[in-house]
C-alpha cells in the first residue's frame, strides 16, 4: 500500500482520522494516516518527500520604441501552488540594461549569466504562496531607431504553465509595423489585460500560442520602424 506515503503496513488496520480523534481527543490536527493494531509485532514503513511548488505565470512585455531607445515594461503575474517559494528566476533579453525590479516583499535581485544567457534571480523576504506580481524595467539605447528591430522580452523560468502578451507602441513621430513573427497570434491592442490604448502613431499586440514551459521564449518577433511626417492644420 503506497497511499499517503505509507509503505506495506503489516498487522495494521487503517482507520480514518475522525475515528482516531475519538480515541485520542488530544491528538493534533493534520493527521495523514491512522492505524489500529491488535498485536505489537507490527511493521510500518513511512516515506517522506519534499513537495515541489507548482508555478503558473502570465507574462506581459510592453515595448515602447522611441527616438533614442526602446524600453520594456515587463509584468509577470504568478500563481504559486502546493508549496511556497523564496526566489524566482527570469531570463532577460540580450542587449538590454535592467533598470528596475519591483514586487511585494522583495529582498534583492541579482543579475548573472547561465550558459551565456543573461538572467535575473529575485530573492523574496519570506516564503510566498498564491498570487504574486513582479515588474521589471529594461532599456536599450541607440543613436537612431533601427529599420528592423528584433523584439525579445522577459521570460519567466520554472513555470509549469506560461501564457503571455507582447505589445509594441511607438512614440510620436515614429511608426512600427509587423515584420515577421512565430509562436504568436496578432490581437487587438485593447484586448490585452491592463491595456486600454496607447499614445503614439502605432500600437501592435500579440498573444502567446504555446503554454508549455520552455527554457527560452517559444516565440519570435521583429518589427519595422519608420519616421512619420508631421501633419499640420492651420486656420487663419
Tab-separated table of N, CA and C in Angstrom, residues 65 147-149 151 168 170 174-180 186 202-204 206 221-226 228:
chain	number	residue	atom	x	y	z
A	65	UNK	N	8.977	52.091	-28.384
A	65	UNK	CA	10.054	52.486	-29.289
A	65	UNK	C	10.118	54.010	-29.349
A	147	UNK	N	15.921	50.229	-38.676
A	147	UNK	CA	14.825	50.000	-39.615
A	147	UNK	C	14.065	48.720	-39.280
A	148	UNK	N	14.816	47.685	-38.834
A	148	UNK	CA	14.188	46.435	-38.394
A	148	UNK	C	14.652	46.155	-36.973
A	149	UNK	N	13.713	45.960	-36.085
A	149	UNK	CA	14.021	45.754	-34.673
A	149	UNK	C	13.535	44.388	-34.229
A	151	UNK	N	12.439	41.889	-31.496
A	151	UNK	CA	11.802	42.033	-30.194
A	151	UNK	C	12.089	40.787	-29.356
A	168	UNK	N	3.631	46.441	-28.614
A	168	UNK	CA	4.653	47.318	-29.184
A	168	UNK	C	3.993	48.638	-29.541
A	170	UNK	N	4.900	52.980	-30.416
A	170	UNK	CA	5.936	53.912	-30.859
A	170	UNK	C	5.581	55.324	-30.420
A	174	UNK	N	7.132	58.368	-34.912
A	174	UNK	CA	7.592	57.057	-35.353
A	174	UNK	C	6.386	56.154	-35.589
A	175	UNK	N	6.564	55.178	-36.470
A	175	UNK	CA	5.533	54.166	-36.714
A	175	UNK	C	6.194	52.803	-36.696
A	176	UNK	N	5.518	51.833	-36.100
A	176	UNK	CA	6.012	50.446	-36.048
A	176	UNK	C	5.028	49.555	-36.769
A	177	UNK	N	5.563	48.653	-37.583
A	177	UNK	CA	4.730	47.709	-38.318
A	177	UNK	C	5.291	46.305	-38.148
A	178	UNK	N	4.408	45.320	-38.193
A	178	UNK	CA	4.835	43.926	-38.052
A	178	UNK	C	5.690	43.522	-39.244
A	179	UNK	N	6.841	42.910	-38.948
A	179	UNK	CA	7.704	42.368	-39.988
A	179	UNK	C	7.492	40.857	-40.085
A	180	UNK	N	7.963	40.104	-39.087
A	180	UNK	CA	7.765	38.651	-39.038
A	180	UNK	C	7.467	38.249	-37.603
A	186	UNK	N	-1.638	37.647	-33.674
A	186	UNK	CA	-1.872	39.082	-33.555
A	186	UNK	C	-3.288	39.330	-33.049
A	202	UNK	N	1.352	54.273	-33.560
A	202	UNK	CA	1.009	52.881	-33.854
A	202	UNK	C	1.057	52.057	-32.588
A	203	UNK	N	0.291	50.985	-32.573
A	203	UNK	CA	0.276	50.081	-31.429
A	203	UNK	C	-0.028	48.684	-31.931
A	204	UNK	N	0.828	47.733	-31.595
A	204	UNK	CA	0.683	46.350	-32.018
A	204	UNK	C	0.559	45.465	-30.798
A	206	UNK	N	0.211	41.082	-29.480
A	206	UNK	CA	0.300	39.672	-29.828
A	206	UNK	C	0.057	38.836	-28.565
A	221	UNK	N	9.737	37.643	-32.867
A	221	UNK	CA	9.015	38.789	-33.394
A	221	UNK	C	10.009	39.847	-33.849
A	222	UNK	N	9.754	40.431	-34.993
A	222	UNK	CA	10.526	41.584	-35.457
A	222	UNK	C	9.555	42.588	-36.061
A	223	UNK	N	9.868	43.873	-35.876
A	223	UNK	CA	9.028	44.939	-36.405
A	223	UNK	C	9.905	45.908	-37.197
A	224	UNK	N	9.282	46.622	-38.101
A	224	UNK	CA	9.985	47.666	-38.838
A	224	UNK	C	9.563	49.020	-38.288
A	225	UNK	N	10.484	49.960	-38.340
A	225	UNK	CA	10.199	51.304	-37.844
A	225	UNK	C	10.463	52.308	-38.965
A	226	UNK	N	9.735	53.385	-38.929
A	226	UNK	CA	9.941	54.452	-39.907
A	226	UNK	C	9.487	55.771	-39.302
A	228	UNK	N	7.627	59.305	-39.244
A	228	UNK	CA	6.326	59.759	-39.739
A	228	UNK	C	6.385	61.260	-39.958
